[in-house]
Coordinates of C-alpha atoms and ligand atoms in Angstrom, one line a residue:
X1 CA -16.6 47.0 72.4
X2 CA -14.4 45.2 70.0
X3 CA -16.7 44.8 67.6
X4 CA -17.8 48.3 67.7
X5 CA -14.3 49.4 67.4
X6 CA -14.0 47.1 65.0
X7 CA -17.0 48.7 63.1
X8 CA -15.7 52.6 63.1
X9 CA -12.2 51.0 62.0
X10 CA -14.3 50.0 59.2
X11 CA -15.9 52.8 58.6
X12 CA -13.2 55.0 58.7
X13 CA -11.1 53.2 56.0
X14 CA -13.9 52.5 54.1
X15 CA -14.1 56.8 54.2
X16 CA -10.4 57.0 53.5
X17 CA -10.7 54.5 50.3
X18 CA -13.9 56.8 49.3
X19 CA -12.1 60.3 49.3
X20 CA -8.9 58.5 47.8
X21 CA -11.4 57.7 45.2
X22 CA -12.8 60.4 44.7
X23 CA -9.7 62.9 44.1
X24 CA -8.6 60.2 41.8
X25 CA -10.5 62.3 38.9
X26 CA -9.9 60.8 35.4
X27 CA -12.1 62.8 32.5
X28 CA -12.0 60.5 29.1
X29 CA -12.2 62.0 25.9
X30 CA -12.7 60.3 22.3
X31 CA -11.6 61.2 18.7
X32 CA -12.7 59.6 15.6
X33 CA -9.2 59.4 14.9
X34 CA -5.1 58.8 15.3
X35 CA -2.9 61.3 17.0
X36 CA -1.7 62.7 13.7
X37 CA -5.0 64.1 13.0
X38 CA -5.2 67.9 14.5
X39 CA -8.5 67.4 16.6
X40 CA -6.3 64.4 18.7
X41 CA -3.8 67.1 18.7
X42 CA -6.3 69.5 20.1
X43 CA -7.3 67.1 22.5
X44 CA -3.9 66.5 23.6
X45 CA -3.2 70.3 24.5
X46 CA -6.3 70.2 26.3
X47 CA -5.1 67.6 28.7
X48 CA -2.0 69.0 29.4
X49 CA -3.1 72.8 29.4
X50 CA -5.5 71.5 32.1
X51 CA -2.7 69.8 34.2
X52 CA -1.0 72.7 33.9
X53 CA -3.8 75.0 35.4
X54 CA -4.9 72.6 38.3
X55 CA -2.8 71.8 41.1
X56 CA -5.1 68.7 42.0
X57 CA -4.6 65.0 40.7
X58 CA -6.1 65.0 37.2
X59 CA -5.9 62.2 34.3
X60 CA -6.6 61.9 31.0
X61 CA -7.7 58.9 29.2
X62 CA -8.2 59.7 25.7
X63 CA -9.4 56.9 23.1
X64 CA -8.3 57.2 19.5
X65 CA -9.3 55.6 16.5
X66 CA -13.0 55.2 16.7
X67 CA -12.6 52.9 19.8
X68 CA -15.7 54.6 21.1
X69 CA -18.0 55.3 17.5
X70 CA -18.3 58.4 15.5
X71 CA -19.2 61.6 16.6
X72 CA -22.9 60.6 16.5
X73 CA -22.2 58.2 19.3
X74 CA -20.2 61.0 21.2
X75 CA -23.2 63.5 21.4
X76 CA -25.4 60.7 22.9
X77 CA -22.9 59.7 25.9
X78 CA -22.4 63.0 26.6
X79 CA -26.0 64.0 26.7
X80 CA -26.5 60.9 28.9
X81 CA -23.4 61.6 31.0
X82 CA -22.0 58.5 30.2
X83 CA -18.6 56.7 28.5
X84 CA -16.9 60.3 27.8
X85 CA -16.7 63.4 29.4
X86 CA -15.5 65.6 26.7
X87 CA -14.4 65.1 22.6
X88 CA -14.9 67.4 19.5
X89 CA -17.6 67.4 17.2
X90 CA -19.2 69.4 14.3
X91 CA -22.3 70.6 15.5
X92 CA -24.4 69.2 12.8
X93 CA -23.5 65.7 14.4
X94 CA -25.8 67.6 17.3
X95 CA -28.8 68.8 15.4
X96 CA -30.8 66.2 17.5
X97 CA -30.4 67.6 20.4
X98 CA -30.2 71.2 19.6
X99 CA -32.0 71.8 16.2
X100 CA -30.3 75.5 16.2
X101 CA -26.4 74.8 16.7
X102 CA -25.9 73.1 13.0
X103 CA -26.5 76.9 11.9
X104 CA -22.6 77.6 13.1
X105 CA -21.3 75.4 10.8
X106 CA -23.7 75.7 8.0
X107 CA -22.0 76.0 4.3
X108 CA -21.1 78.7 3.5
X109 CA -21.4 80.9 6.4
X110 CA -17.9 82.5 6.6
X111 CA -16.6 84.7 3.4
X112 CA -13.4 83.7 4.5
X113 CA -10.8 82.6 6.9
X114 CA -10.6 86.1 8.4
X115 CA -14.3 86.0 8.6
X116 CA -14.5 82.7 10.6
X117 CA -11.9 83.5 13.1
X118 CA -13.4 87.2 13.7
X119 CA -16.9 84.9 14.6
X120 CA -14.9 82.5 16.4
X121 CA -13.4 84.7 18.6
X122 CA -16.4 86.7 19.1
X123 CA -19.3 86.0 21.7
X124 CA -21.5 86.3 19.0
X125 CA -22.7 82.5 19.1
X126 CA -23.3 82.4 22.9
X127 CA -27.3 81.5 22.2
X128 CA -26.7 78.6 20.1
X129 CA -24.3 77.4 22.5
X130 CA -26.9 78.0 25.3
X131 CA -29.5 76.0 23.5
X132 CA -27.2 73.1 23.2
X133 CA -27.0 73.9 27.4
X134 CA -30.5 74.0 27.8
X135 CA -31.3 70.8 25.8
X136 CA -29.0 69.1 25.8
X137 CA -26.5 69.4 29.2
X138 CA -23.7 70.1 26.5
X139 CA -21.2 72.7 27.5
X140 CA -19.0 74.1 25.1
X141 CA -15.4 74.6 26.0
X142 CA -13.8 76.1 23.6
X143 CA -13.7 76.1 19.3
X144 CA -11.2 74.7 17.3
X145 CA -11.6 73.9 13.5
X146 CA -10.5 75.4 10.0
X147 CA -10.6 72.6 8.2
X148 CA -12.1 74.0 4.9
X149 CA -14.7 71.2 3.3
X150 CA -14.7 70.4 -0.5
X151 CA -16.4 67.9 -2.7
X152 CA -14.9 64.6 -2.7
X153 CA -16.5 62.0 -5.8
X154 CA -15.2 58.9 -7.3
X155 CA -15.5 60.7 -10.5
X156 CA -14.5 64.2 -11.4
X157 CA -16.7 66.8 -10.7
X158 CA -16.2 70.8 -12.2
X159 CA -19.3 72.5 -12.4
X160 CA -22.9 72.8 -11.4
X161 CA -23.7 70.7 -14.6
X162 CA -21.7 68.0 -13.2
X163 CA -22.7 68.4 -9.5
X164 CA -26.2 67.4 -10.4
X165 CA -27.9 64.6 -9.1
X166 CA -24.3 63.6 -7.2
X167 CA -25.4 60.9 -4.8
X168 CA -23.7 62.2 -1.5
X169 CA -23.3 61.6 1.9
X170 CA -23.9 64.8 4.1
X171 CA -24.3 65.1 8.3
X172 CA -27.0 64.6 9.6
X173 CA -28.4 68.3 10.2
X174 CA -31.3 69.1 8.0
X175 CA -29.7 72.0 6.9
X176 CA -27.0 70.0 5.2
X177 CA -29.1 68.1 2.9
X178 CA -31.3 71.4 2.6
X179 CA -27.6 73.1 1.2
X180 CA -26.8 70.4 -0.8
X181 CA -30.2 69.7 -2.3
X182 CA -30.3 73.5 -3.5
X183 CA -27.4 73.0 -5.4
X184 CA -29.1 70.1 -7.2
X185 CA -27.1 67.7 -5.7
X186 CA -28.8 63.9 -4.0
X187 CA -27.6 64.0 -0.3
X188 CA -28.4 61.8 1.8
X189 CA -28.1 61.2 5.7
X190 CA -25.3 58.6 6.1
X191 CA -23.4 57.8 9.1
X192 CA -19.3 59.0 9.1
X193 CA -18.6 55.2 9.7
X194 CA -20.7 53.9 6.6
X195 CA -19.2 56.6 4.3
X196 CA -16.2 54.5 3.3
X197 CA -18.2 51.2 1.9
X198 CA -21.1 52.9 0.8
X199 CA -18.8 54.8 -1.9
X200 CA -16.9 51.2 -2.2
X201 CA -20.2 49.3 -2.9
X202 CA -21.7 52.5 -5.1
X203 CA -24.2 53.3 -2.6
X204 CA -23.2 57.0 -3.1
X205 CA -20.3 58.9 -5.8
X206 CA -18.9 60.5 -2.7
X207 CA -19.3 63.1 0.0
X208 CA -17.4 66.3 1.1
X209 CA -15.0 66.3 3.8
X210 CA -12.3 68.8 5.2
X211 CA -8.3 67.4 3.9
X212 CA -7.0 66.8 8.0
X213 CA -9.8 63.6 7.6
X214 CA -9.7 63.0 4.4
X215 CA -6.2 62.2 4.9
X216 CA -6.5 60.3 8.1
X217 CA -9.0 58.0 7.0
X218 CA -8.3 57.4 3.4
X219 CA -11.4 58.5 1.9
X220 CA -9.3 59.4 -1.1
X221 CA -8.8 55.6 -1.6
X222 CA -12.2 54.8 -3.0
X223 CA -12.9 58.7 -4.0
X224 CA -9.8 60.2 -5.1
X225 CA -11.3 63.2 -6.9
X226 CA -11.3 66.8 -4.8
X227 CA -13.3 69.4 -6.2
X228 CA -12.3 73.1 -4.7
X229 CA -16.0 74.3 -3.6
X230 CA -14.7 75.5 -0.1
X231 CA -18.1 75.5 0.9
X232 CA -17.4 75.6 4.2
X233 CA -15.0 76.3 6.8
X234 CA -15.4 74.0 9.6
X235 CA -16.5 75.1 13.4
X236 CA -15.3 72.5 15.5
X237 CA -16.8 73.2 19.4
X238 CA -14.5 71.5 22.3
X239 CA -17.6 70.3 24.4
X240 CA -17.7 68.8 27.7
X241 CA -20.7 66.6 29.2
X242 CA -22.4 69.0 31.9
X243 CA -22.6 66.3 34.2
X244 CA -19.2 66.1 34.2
X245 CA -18.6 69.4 34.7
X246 CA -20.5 70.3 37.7
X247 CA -19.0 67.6 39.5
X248 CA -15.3 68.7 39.3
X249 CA -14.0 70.5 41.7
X250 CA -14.2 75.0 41.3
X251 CA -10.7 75.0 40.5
X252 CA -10.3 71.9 37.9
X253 CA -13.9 73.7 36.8
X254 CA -11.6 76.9 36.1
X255 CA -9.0 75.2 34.2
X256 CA -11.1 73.2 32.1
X257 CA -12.9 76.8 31.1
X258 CA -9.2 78.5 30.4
X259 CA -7.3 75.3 29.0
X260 CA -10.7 74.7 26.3
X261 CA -9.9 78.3 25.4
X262 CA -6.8 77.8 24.6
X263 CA -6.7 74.5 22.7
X264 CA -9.4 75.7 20.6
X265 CA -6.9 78.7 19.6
X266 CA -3.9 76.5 19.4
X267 CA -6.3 74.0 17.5
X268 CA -7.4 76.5 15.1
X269 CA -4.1 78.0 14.1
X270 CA -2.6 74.1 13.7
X271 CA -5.7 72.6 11.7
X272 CA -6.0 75.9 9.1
X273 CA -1.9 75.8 8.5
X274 CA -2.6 72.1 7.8
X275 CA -5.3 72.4 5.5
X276 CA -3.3 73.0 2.5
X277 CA -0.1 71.3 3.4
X278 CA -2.3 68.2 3.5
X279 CA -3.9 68.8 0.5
X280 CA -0.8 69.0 -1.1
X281 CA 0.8 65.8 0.5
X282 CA -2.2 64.2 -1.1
X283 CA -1.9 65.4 -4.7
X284 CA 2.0 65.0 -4.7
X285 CA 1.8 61.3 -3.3
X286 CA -1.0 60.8 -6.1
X287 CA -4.0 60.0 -4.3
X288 CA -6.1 62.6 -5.3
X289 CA -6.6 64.8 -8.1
X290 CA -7.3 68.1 -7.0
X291 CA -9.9 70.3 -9.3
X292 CA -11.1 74.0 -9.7
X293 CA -14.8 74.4 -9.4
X294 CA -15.9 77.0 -12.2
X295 CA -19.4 78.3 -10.8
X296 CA -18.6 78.8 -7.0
X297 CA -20.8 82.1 -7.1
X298 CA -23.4 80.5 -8.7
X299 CA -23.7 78.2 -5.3
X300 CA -23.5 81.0 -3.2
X301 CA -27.0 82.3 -5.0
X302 CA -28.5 79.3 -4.6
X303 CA -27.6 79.1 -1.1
X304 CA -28.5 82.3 0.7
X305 CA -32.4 81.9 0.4
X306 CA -31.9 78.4 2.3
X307 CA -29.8 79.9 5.2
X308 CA -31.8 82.6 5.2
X309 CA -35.4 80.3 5.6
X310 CA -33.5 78.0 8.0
X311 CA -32.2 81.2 10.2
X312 CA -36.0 82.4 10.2
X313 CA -37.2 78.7 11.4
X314 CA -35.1 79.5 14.2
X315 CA -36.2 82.8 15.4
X316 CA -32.6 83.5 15.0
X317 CA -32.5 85.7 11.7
X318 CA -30.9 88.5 13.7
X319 CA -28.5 86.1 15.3
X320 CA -27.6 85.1 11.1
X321 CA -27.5 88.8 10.2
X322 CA -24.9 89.7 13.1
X323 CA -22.6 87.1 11.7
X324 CA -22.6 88.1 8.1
X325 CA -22.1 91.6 9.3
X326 CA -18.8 91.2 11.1
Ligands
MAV401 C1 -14.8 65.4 9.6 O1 -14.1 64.2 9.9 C2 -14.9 66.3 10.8 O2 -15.3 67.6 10.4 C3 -15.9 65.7 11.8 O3 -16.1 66.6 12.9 C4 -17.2 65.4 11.1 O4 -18.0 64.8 12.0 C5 -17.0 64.6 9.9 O5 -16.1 65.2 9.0 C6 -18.3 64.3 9.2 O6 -18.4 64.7 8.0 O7 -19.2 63.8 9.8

């Protein structure tokens, strides 16, 4: 009789340990980062925008710096369902898991900034972020981004003549080096943590880069030369690991949907009132030298027929055509 009271004793604590446990929900997220840097930021808001939603127990544990890799790492754990449950990443860092989602963040996609936050707002890229579902148990949460991308060399750069045969690091998307190679540039595939010594040791003249990173990470150091091609301006998707997701509770599930809405927005609106200020800090302080790029329309001709093949690879030319029109 003792023992068996002894047992259920037992048993019951051990249950009582086992649901402490489990309403003791942490979610970890990772940025490439510090917390100056507007996707940490982002992050940040996330958290607390979730805490304020949900009425549970709910931590955060975010890791800055790179403590947990690149982006290219991220999209790995999160497919598996391990090491982080949610970060931010450029969709062409996802291209392996979802060969359609790079197209939202291809160059040159968005006329302007008007352009991109009409898209961004929209529901207009709901199959591309169903793909990344489907494939790869990626939700996203929210978009945040604005960051507009420009050539960054260790020599200056200020027309097409010049761009020619510029050794460069590009994502990993296909469509990237496809972009890059049509304007006669030599990208290559490199990963965000090599970029730094490969310009260092000469491996490549540079790479192109949006200023909120350039800044945090010092890429101006070894290439201090910005050339204004604004080919792009960036689409940054808050994602969340779907096997994180489905085991939250309905009402954390809720809160994660609304508070990843609402980062993104406040993410967007702080990372595109940066863009210049940063660019600025940098040129005043003397780290880069900022340049004009004399045949930006000539890139956009080169361009279109490669987004346009790409698109039709897809199966998603209509999808491409609905964005342009809007
Ligand atoms: C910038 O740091 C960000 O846009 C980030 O999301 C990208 O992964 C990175 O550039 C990159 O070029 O890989």
């Amino acid at each position: 009789k003792t023992i068996l009271r002894g047992a259920t004793l037992a048993a019951a604590f051990a249950a009582t340990l086992t649901s402490a446990a489990a309403q003791e929900i942490t979610l970890r997220g990772a940025s490439m980062f510090d917390e100056n840097h507007a996707f940490t930021k982002t992050m940040e808001r996330f958290s607390e925008l979730v805490q304020e939603k949900y009425d549970g127990d709910v931590n955060f544990d975010l890791r800055l710096n790179g403590e947990l890799g690149v982006e290219a790492d991220y999209v790995t754990f999160l497919q598996q369902g391990v090491a982080i449950d949610f970060t931010i990443m450029a969709p062409s860092n996802m291209a392996t898991f979802a060969p359609s989602i790079p197209l939202m963040d291809m160059p040159f996609l968005f006329r302007d900034q008007a352009h991109w936050e009409a898209v961004l707002s929209s529901d207009v890229l709901q199959p591309l972020e169903q793909e990344l579902a489907d494939k790869a148990d990626i939700m996203v949460i929210g978009y945040t981004g604005g960051g507009v991308r420009n050539v960054l060399a260790n020599h200056p750069i200020h027309n097409l003549n010049e761009l020619a045969g510029f050794k460069m690091r590009v994502m990993g998307a296909p469509i990237q080096a496809q972009i890059f190679s049509a304007l006669t540039a030599a990208p290559s595939a490199i990963s965000y943590s090599e970029v730094y010594n490969a310009i260092q040791t000469g491996v490549i003249s540079g790479f192109e880069n949006e200023a909120a990173s350039i800044q945090n990470l010092k890429f101006y150091e070894v290439a201090p030369y910005l050339t204004l091609t604004r080919h792009a301006i960036t689409v940054r998707p808050i994602v969340m690991s779907g096997k994180t997701f489905r085991n939250l509770p309905a009402p954390l599930q809720a809160a994660v949907l609304e508070a990843g809405k609402e980062a993104g927005a406040y993410g967007r609106e702080l990372e595109s009132r940066e863009d210049a200020e940063k660019l600025q800090e940098m040129a005043d302080a003397k780290q880069l030298t900022v340049l004009e790029f004399e045949d930006r329309d000539k890139l956009l001709e080169l361009v279109v027929p490669v987004q346009d093949a790409y698109a039709d690879s897809l199966g998603a030319s209509d999808l491409l055509t609905s964005i342009r029109g809007m």
